[in-house]
Each structure stands twice: as structure tokens, then as C-alpha cells.
Coordinates of C-alpha atoms and ligand atoms in Angstrom, one line a residue:
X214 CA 41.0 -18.3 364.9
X215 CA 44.4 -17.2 363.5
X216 CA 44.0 -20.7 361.2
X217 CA 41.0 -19.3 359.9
X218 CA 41.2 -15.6 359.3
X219 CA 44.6 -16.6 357.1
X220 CA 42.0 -19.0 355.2
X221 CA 40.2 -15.4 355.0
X222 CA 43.0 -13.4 353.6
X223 CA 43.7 -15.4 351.2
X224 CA 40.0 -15.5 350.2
X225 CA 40.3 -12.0 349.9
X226 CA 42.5 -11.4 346.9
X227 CA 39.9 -12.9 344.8
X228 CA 36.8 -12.3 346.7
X229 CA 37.0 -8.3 347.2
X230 CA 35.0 -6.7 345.0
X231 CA 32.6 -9.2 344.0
X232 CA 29.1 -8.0 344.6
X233 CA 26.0 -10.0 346.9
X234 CA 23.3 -9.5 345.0
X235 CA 20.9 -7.4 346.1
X236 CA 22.7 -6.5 349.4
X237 CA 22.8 -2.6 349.1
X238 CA 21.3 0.3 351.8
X239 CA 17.6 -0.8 351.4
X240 CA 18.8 -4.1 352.9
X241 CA 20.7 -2.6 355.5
X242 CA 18.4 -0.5 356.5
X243 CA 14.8 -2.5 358.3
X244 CA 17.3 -3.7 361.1
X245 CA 18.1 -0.3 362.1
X246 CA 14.7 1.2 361.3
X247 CA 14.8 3.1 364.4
X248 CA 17.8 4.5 363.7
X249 CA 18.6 8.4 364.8
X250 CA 21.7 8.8 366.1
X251 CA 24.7 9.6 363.7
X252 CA 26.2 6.9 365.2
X253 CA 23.8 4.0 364.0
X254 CA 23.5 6.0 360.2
X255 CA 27.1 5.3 360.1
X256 CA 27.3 2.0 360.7
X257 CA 24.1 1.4 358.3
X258 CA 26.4 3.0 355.5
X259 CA 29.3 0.9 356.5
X260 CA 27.6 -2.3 356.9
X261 CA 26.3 -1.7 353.0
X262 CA 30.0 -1.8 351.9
X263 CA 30.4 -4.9 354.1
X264 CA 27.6 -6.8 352.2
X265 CA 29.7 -5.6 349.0
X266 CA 32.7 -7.3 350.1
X267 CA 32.6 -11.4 350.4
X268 CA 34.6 -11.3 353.7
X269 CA 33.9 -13.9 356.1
X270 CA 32.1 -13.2 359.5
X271 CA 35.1 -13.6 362.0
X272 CA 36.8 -10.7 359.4
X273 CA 33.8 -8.9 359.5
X274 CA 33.6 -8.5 363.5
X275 CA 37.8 -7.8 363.8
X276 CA 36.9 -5.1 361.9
X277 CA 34.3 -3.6 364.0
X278 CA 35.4 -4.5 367.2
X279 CA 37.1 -2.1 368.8
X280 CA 40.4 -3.2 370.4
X281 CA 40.4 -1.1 373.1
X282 CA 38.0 0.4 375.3
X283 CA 38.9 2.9 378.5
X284 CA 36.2 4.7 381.1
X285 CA 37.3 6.4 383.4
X286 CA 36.1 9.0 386.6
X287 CA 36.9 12.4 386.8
X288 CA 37.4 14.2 390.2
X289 CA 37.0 17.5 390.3
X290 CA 36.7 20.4 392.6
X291 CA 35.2 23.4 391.5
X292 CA 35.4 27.2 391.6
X293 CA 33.1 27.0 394.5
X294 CA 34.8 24.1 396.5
X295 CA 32.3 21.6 395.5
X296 CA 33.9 18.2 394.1
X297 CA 31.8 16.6 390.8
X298 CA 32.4 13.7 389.1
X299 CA 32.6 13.7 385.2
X300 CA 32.2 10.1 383.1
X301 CA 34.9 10.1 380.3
X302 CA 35.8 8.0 377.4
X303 CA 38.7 7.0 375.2
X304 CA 38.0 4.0 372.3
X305 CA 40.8 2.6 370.2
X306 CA 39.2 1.2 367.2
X307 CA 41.9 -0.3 364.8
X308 CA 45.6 0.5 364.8
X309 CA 46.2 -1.7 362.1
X310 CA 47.4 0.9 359.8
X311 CA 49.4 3.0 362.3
X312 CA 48.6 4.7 365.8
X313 CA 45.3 5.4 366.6
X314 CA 44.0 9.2 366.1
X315 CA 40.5 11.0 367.2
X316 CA 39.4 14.0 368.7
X317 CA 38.2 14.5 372.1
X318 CA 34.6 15.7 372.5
X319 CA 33.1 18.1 375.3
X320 CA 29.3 17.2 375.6
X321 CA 26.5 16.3 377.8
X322 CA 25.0 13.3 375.6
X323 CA 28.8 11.8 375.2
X324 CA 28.2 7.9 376.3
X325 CA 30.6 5.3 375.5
X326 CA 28.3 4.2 372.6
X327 CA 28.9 7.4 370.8
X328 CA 32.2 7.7 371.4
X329 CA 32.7 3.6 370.2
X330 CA 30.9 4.4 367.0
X331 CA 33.1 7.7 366.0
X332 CA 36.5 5.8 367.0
X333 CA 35.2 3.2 364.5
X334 CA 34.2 6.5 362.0
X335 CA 38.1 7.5 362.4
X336 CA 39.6 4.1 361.4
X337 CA 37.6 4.8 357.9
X338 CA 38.5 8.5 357.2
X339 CA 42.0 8.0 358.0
X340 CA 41.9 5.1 355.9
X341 CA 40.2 6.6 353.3
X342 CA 42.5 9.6 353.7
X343 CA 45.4 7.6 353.0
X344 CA 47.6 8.6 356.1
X345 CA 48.7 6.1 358.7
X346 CA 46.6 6.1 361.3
X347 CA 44.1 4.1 362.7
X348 CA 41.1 4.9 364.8
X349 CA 39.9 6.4 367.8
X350 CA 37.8 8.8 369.8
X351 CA 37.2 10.4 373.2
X352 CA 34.7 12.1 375.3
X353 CA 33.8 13.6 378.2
X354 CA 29.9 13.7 379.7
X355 CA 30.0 17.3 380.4
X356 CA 28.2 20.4 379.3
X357 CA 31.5 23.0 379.0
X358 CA 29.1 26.3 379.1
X359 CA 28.6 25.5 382.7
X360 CA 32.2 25.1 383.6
X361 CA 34.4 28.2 384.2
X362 CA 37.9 27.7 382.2
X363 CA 39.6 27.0 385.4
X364 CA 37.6 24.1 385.8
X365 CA 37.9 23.3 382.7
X366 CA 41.4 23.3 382.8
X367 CA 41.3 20.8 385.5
X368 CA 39.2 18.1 384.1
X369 CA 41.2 18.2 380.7
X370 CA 45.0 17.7 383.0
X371 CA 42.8 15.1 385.0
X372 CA 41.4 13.5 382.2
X373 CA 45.3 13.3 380.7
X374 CA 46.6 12.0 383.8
X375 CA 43.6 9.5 383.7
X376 CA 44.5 7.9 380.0
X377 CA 48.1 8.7 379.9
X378 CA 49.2 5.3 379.7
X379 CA 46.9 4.5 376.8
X380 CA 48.0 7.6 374.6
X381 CA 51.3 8.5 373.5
X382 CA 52.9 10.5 370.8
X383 CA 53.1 6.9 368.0
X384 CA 50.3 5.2 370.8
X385 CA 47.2 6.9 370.5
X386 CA 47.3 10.8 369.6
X387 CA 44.1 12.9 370.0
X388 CA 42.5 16.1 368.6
X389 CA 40.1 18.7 368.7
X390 CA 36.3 17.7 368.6
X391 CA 32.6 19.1 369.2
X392 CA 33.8 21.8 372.0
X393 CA 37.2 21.3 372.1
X394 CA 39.8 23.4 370.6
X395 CA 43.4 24.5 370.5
X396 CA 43.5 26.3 373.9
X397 CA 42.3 22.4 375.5
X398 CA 45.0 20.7 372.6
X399 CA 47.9 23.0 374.7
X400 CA 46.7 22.0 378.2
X401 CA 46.9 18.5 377.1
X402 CA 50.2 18.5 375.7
X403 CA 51.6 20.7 378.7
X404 CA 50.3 18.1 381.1
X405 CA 51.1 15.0 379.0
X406 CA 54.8 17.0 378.8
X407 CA 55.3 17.3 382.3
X408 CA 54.8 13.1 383.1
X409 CA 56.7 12.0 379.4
X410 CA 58.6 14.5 378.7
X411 CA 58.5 17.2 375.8
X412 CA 55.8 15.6 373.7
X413 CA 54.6 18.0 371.2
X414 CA 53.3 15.1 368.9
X415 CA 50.4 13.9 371.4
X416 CA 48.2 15.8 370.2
X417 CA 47.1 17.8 367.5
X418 CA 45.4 20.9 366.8
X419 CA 47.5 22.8 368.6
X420 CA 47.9 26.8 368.7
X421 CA 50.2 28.0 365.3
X422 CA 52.6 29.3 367.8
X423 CA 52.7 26.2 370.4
X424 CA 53.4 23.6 368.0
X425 CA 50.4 23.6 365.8
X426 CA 50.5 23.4 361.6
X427 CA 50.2 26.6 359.4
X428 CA 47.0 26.0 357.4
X429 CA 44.7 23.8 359.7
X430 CA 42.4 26.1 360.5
X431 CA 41.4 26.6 356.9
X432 CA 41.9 22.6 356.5
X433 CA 38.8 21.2 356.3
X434 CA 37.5 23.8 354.1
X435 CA 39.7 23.8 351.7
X436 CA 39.9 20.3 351.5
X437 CA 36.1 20.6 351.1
X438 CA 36.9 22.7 347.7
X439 CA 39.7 20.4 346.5
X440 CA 37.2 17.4 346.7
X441 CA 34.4 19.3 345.1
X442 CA 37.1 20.4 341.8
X443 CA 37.5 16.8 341.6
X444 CA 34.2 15.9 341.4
X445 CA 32.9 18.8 338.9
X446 CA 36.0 17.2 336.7
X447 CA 35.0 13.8 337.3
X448 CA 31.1 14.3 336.4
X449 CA 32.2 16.8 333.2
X450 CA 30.7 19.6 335.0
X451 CA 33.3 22.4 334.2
X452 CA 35.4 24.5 336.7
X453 CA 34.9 25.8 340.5
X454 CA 34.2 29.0 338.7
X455 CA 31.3 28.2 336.7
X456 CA 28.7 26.9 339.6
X457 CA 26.3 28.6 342.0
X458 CA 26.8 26.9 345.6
X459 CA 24.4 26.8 348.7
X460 CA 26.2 26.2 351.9
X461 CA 24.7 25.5 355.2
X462 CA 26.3 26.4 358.3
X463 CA 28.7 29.4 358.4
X464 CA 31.6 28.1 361.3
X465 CA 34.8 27.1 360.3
X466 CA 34.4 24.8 357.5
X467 CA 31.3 26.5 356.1
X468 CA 32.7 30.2 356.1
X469 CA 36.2 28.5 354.9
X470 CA 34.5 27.2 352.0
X471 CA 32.6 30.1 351.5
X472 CA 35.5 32.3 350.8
X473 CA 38.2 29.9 348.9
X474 CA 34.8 29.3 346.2
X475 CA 34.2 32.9 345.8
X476 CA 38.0 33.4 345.3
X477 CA 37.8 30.4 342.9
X478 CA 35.2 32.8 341.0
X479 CA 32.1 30.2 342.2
X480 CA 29.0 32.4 343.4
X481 CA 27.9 31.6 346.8
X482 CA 23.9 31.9 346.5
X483 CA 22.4 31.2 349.7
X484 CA 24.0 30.5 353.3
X485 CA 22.8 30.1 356.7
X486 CA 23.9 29.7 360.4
X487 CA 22.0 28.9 363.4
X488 CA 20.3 31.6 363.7
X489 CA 19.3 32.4 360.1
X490 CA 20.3 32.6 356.3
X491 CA 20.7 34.9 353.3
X492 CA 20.6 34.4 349.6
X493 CA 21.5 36.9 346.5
X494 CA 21.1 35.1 343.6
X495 CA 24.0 36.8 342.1
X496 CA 26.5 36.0 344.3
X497 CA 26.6 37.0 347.9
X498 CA 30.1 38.9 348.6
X499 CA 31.5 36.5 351.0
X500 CA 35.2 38.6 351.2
X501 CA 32.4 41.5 352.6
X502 CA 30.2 39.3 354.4
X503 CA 33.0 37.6 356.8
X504 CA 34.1 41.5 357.6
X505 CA 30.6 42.0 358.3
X506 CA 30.2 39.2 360.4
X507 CA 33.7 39.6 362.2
X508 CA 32.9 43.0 363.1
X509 CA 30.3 41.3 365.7
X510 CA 27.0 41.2 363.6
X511 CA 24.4 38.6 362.8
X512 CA 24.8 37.0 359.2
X513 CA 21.1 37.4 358.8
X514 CA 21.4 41.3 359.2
X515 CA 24.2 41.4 356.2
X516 CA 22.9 44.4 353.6
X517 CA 23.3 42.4 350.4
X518 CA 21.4 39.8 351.0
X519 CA 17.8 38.7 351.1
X520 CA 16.4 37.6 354.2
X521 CA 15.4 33.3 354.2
X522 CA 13.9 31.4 356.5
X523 CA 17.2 28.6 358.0
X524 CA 14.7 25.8 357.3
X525 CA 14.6 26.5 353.8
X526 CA 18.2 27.0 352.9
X527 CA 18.9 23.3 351.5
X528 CA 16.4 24.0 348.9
X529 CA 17.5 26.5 347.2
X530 CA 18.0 26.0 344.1
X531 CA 22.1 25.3 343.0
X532 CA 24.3 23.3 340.8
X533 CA 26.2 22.1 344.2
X534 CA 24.7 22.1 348.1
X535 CA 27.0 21.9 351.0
X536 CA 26.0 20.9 354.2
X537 CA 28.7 22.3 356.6
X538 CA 26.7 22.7 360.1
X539 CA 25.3 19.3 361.8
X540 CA 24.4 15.8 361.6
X541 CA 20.7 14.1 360.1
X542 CA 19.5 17.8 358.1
X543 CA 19.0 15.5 354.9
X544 CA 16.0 13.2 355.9
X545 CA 13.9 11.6 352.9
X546 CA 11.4 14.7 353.2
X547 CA 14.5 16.8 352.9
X548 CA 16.0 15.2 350.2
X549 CA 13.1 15.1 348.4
X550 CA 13.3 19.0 347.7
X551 CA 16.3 19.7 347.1
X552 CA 17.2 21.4 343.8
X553 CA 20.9 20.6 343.5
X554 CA 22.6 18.4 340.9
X555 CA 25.4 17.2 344.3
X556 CA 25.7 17.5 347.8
X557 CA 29.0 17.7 349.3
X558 CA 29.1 16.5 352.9
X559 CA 30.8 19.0 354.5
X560 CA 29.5 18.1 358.1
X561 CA 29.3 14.7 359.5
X562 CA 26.6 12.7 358.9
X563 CA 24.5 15.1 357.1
X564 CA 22.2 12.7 355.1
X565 CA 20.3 9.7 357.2
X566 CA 19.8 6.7 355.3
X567 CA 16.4 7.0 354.2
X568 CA 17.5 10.3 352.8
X569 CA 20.3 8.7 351.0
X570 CA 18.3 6.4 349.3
X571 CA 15.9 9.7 348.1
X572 CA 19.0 10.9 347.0
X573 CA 19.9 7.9 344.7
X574 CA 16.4 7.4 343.3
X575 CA 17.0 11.1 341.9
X576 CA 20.2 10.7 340.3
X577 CA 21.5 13.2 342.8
X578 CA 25.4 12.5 343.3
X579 CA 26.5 12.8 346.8
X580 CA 30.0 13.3 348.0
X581 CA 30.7 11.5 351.0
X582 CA 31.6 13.1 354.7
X583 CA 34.2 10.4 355.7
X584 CA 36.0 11.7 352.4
X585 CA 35.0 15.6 351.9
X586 CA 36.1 16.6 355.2
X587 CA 39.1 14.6 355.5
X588 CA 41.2 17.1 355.5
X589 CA 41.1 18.1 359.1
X590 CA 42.7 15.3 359.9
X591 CA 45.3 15.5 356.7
X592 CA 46.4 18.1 358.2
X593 CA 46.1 16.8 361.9
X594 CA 48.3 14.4 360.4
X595 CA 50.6 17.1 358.6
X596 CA 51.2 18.9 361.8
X597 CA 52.2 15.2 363.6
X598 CA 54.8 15.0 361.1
X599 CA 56.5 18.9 361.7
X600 CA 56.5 17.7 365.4
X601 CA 58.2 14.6 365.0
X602 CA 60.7 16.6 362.2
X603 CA 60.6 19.7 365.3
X604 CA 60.6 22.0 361.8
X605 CA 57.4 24.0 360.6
X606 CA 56.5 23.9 357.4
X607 CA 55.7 27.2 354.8
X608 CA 51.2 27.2 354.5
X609 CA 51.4 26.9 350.8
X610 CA 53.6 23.3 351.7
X611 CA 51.2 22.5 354.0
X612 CA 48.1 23.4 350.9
X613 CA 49.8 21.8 348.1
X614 CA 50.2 18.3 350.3
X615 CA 46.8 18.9 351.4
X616 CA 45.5 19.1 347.4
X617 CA 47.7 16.0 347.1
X618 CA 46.2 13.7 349.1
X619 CA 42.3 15.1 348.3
X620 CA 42.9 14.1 344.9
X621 CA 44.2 10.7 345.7
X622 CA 42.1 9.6 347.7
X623 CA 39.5 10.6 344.8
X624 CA 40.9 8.9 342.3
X625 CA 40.6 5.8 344.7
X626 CA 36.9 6.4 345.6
X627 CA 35.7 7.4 342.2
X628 CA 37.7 3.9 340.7
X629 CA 36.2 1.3 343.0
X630 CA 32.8 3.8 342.3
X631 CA 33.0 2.7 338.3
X632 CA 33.9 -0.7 339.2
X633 CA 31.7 -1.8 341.4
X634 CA 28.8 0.3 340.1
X635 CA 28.4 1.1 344.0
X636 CA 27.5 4.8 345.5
X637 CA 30.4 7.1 346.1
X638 CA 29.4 6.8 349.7
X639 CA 29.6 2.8 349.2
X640 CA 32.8 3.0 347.6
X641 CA 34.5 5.1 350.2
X642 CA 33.6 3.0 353.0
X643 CA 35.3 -0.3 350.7
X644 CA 38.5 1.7 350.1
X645 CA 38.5 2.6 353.7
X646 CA 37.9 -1.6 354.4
X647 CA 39.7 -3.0 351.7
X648 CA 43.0 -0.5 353.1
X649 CA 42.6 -1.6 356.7
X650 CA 42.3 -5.2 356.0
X651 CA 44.9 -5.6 353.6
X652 CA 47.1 -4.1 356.7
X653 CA 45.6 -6.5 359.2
X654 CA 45.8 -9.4 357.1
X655 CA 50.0 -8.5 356.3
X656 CA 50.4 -7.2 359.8
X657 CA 49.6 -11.2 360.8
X658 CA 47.7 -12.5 363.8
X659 CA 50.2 -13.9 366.2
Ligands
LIG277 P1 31.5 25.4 363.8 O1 30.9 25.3 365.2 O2 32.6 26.3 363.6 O3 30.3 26.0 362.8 C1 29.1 25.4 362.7 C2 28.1 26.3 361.9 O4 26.9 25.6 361.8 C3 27.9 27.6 362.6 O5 27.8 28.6 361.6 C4 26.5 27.4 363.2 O6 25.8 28.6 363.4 C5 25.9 26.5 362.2 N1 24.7 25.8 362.7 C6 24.6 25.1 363.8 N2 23.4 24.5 363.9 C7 22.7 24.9 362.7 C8 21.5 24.6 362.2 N3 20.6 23.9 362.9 N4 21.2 25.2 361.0 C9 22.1 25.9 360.3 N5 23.3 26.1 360.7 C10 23.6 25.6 361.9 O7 31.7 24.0 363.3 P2 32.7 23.5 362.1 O8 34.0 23.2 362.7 O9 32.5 24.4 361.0 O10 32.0 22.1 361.8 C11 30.9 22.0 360.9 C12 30.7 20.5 360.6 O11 31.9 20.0 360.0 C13 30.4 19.6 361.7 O12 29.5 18.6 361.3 C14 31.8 19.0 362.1 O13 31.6 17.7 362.7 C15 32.3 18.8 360.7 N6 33.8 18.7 360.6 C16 34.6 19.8 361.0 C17 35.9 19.7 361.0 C18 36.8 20.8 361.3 O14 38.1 20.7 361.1 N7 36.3 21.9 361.9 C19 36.5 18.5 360.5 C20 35.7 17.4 360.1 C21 34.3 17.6 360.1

């Protein structure tokens, strides 16, 4: 094994990059033609950048396996005395480029399948990100809206207590996820605390004044609107000023985006939550529309803006559409309508594969989610750093590091894009490989 994967690395120096013919996504993509989950659309998109890249089977399943894998019961007794049982999760996929990093999700279709295909999700943004981490991801099966935050509470300091030997401040260091935020970060890093010591650095996403990083709130939005400047500059399509933007979903990223585009002089056209959308098209006032919406009322009910049906907000017309609410809204139906000249994945996993390759038969360019909202976990990383350094570092420190590594890790992307004449999806997934194999391959094997 170890004879032959050094046989592979040194195939690699002159094999990477070399194209199989007629290996891209519509070859991928009859194995897994029953393919819904976010999970399986990922590793369709991942396995095209595999066929790019001549690396030899045994390489190939290293870097999909995950190396660790850890399931574990939770006990607890609730508000009313009763005890229940709750199935949790925590996958290391690669640490080959540092300790593994991944947020924690809170939800009652977590399995171990999901969670196995997200750690592996990790090992490519962080790779594609540049920072030194490698991969991972946990889970709980458990609806939160049913639990009081006592109980709550309990399951997260029993679910620490459960995987404390596995995670650890350069071991394994987790994060907010799909219902988890910075109230759950501080439980975990009081309980983690009290068995290791002070231990700020296990996890991040952490409250501004318990250790957390100025400027990750606003992270992955921003870094949304660093990677679209890029872009526009890349394609010759002018400033951040001079387009009209759609943007679905109006949460954290989406509203973040929102405003830092309209301050940018951009004109936000149509956007939409859950419940409904609004377009103006000259530019919905999104300074007036976040008071609106922060004084308690419904996005749809804002004065300046027409009333649109939620189903139709991805077609409005716009020189750039931003999906920044859930996974699979970009089918090949979808996709067919859209009236954009790029989509910027804002969410995760908002185009399916069939409505990828719709995408591509247009000429529309899209900007890939394991590179747009990487900066979550820039930042993430960011804050790991003032922890280790016990300093905190000024917001417009934390912002001007954040631009730097958007814009490196685009110059990366949009290279092995021109070289290999590949998809910027494509190419981000063979930076991400080509970054983590390179540190396997130096790393060694004994
Ligand atoms: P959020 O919960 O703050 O906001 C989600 C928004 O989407 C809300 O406005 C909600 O009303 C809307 N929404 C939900 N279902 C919708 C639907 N069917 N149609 C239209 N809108 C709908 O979540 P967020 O943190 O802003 O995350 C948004 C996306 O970005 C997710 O895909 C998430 O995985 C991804 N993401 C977030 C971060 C982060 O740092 N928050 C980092 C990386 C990726």
C-alpha cells in the first residue's frame, strides 16, 4: 500500500491536470440518477474533478474515506423527568492539511450518512479556502424546537463529554451549523473547559464577548461580495456598483449581502425569504428594509416593494442571482428560466446536477458554494487564531484578511479554470484535491 501510493505521488507531478476525455458531469451523473440529497450532488460534482485528475484508485478512495468515524448515545432526562435517547455523530474526514474543522448540526433527518458526506464537504472548502484545516462534521438526530433550552443545554454538555477525546483545541475543532449557534458554541467550550482546562480554541463561533471574532457574523456575506467583485473583474463585467442582483433567502448571509451590495452602490432588485419576496426594479432600499424587518415585520409587507410570488424569485431578471437560502432550488426546470448572466452560490448546494449541466449549455457562469461561502469558515479560522494569540483583533483586521484570502483563493480557481478549460465548480473541487494530496503525499504514509 505505502509502496504503491509513493509510485502514485510521484505519478502525480506530471499526471495532475491532464484531462480523461470525455469524463465530465454528464458521465458522473447516470450512477447517481436517483440522486436528491445534497449529500450525493456533492459527491457527483467532486467525483467530476476526480475523472479530471489521473490519480490512481487507492489515491482516489484515501481521499474519500473518511479516517474517522464516532456514534455515539445521548442520555437525557427531560424537563418532565422522562429520559430519551438522542443518536449523534462526529466524522473526521482528512487531517492532512491541519486539524479537522466542521460545524455541528441540530436536526431530525441527521444520519451518519449526512454527516460523512459534509465532513468530506469541509476537507474541500477549507482546502479551497486556503487555511489549515482539514475536515469534519457533526450531528445530532434531534428536532431542537421540541426541546426546552434546558434540555438543550444538557444534550450539547453530554454530547461534549461523549466526543471529548476525539476533539481538541489542534485535534478536531467544531462550529456552528443548521440550528446551532453561538449560545450552543459557549456551552461547549464551558463544558469542554471544565474536563481540559481553559480551552477557548475548541470551538468556534463563539459569542463576540466570550471569545468569538469581531466580523463573523457578517463573514459569510461579505465574503459572498468579495467573491462576486472578483468575478465581475475576472468576466470584464465592471464594478459591484454597476449590476442589478436577485438574492434568495434573507437570513444571515442573504440580508448580509443584501446590505454590503447596496452600500457598494449595486441595486438589490428582487429578494425573498420563506415566507415571501419583493422586487422594485429600481433598487429595493435594503439600509430601510432591514429596519423594517428588525422592527418585527414580514419582508413581504415592506412599502417599497412589489409583492412576488417566493417561487418566482430566481427568475427575475438580473445581471447576477444569489441563492442564499437552501439546498437543490436550481433543478434543470429551474435553471432553465433563469434570466441571469451568474449565479453566486451563496447557500450550499443550491444547483443539483442536472441543473448544473442546464446551466453550462447556456453559457451561464456559476460561482461555486464550496468557494463563495468560504468565508464563514475564514473567519472560523480567524477567530481560532485570536484564541491561540488570547488577543482580539480590530473588525476592519479581521475584513481586510477576509478580502485576502477571497481573492486568493480566486485567483487559484479561476487559473486551474483557464487551464484546464473545466467549470469553475470543476476547478474548485481540483484545487481543493490537488491541495490536500500534495499534503498527504509530503506528510508520508508510515
Ligand atoms: P438563515 O437561517 O439565517 O437564513 C436563511 C434564509 O433563507 C431565511 O431568510 C429564510 O427565510 C430563507 N428561506 C428558507 N427557506 C426558504 C425557501 N424555501 N425559499 C426562500 N427562502 C427561504 O441561514 P444562513 O446562515 O443565512 O444560511 C443560508 C445558506 O448559506 C444556507 O444554505 C447555509 O448552509 C449557507 N451557509 C451559511 C453560512 C453562515 O456563516 N451562516 C456559512 C456557509 C454556508
Amino acid at each position: 500500500m505505502v509502496r504503491s501510493l509513493l509510485i502514485c505521488a510521484q505519478q502525480m507531478g506530471s499526471a495532475i491536470g491532464r484531462l480523461l476525455n470525455g469524463q465530465g458531469l454528464a458521465a458522473c451523473l447516470p450512477q447517481l440518477r436517483h440522486a436528491s440529497s445534497h449529500a450525493e450532488n456533492t459527491n457527483t460534482f467532486l467525483r467530476e474533478a476526480l475523472n479530471r485528475l489521473d490519480y490512481p484508485e487507492k489515491l482516489q478512495n484515501l481521499l474519500l474515506t473518511p479516517r474517522r468515524e464516532m456514534s455515539v448515545e445521548l442520555v437525557v432526562q427531560m424537563d418532565d423527568g422522562q429520559i430519551e435517547v438522542f443518536n449523534a455523530y462526529r466524522v473526521q474526514h482528512n487531517n492532512a492539511r491541519g486539524p479537522y474543522k466542521g460545524g455541528l448540526r441540530y436536526h431530525p433527518q441527521v444520519d451518519l450518512d449526512d454527516v460523512r458526506s459534509l465532513a468530506s464537504l469541509m476537507t474541500w472548502k477549507t482546502a479551497v479556502m486556503d487555511i489549515p484545516y482539514g475536515g469534519a462534521k457533526g450531528g445530532v438526530t434531534v428536532d431542537p424546537r421540541k426541546l426546552s433550552e434546558r434540555e438543550l443545554e444538557k444534550m450539547t454538555r453530554k454530547l461534549v463529554v461523549a466526543i471529548k477525546e476525539i476533539i481538541g483545541t489542534y485535534e478536531d475543532i467544531p462550529a456552528p451549523d443548521m440550528n446551532t449557534d453561538a449560545k450552543v458554541m459557549a456551552w461547549f467550550f464551558d463544558e469542554y473547559s471544565k474536563y481540559k482546562g481553559f480551552s477557548p480554541g475548541v470551538v468556534t463561533g463563539k459569542p463576540v464577548y466570550l471569545h468569538g471574532s469581531l466580523g463573523r457574523e457578517a463573514a459569510t456575506g461579505r465574503g459572498t461580495t468579495f467573491a462576486i467583485r472578483e468575478l465581475l473583474k475576472a468576466l470584464h463585467m465592471g464594478k459591484l456598483g454597476d449590476q442589478n442582483y436577485v438574492i434568495q433567502g434573507f437570513g444571515n448571509v442573504g440580508a448580509w449581502a443584501a446590505q454590503l451590495l447596496w452600500e457598494a452602490g449595486g441595486k438589490v432588485v428582487a429578494v425573498s425569504d420563506v415566507a415571501g419576496a419583493i422586487a422594485n426594479e429600481n433598487g429595493l432600499d435594503i439600509g430601510a428594509l432591514r429596519r423594517h424587518m428588525s422592527s418585527g415585520k414580514t419582508l413581504a409587507s415592506f412599502p417599497d416593494g412589489a409583492p412576488l410570488k417566493k417561487e418566482d424569485i430566481l427568475a427575475v431578471p438580473c445581471d447576477v442571482l444569489i441563492p442564499a437560502a437552501i439546498g437543490g432550488v436550481i433543478g434543470p426546470e429551474m435553471a432553465a428560466k433563469l434570466q441571469c448572466k451568474v449565479v453566486v452560490e451563496a447557500a450550499n448546494g443550491p444547483t443539483t446536477p442536472e441543473g448544473d449541466l442546464v446551466l453550462r449549455d447556456r453559457g451561464i457562469t456559476v460561482l461555486p458554494d464550496i468557494y463563495t461561502n468560504g468565508g464563514g469558515v475564514t473567519v472560523s479560522f480567524f477567530e481560532w487564531v485570536q484564541n491561540l494569540q488570547n488577543f482580539k483583533w480590530e473588525e476592519e483586521d479581521v475584513n481586510r484578511k477576509l478580502d485576502r484570502k477571497m481573492t486568493d483563493a480566486f485567483n487559484a480557481l479561476w487559473t486551474v479554470h483557464r487551464e484546464m478549460a473545466v467549470p469553475l465548480r470543476t476547478a474548485a473541487f481540483v484545487v481543493a484535491l490537488q491541495r490536500v494530496t500534495r499534503a498527504e503525499v509530503h506528510r508520508g504514509f508510515d
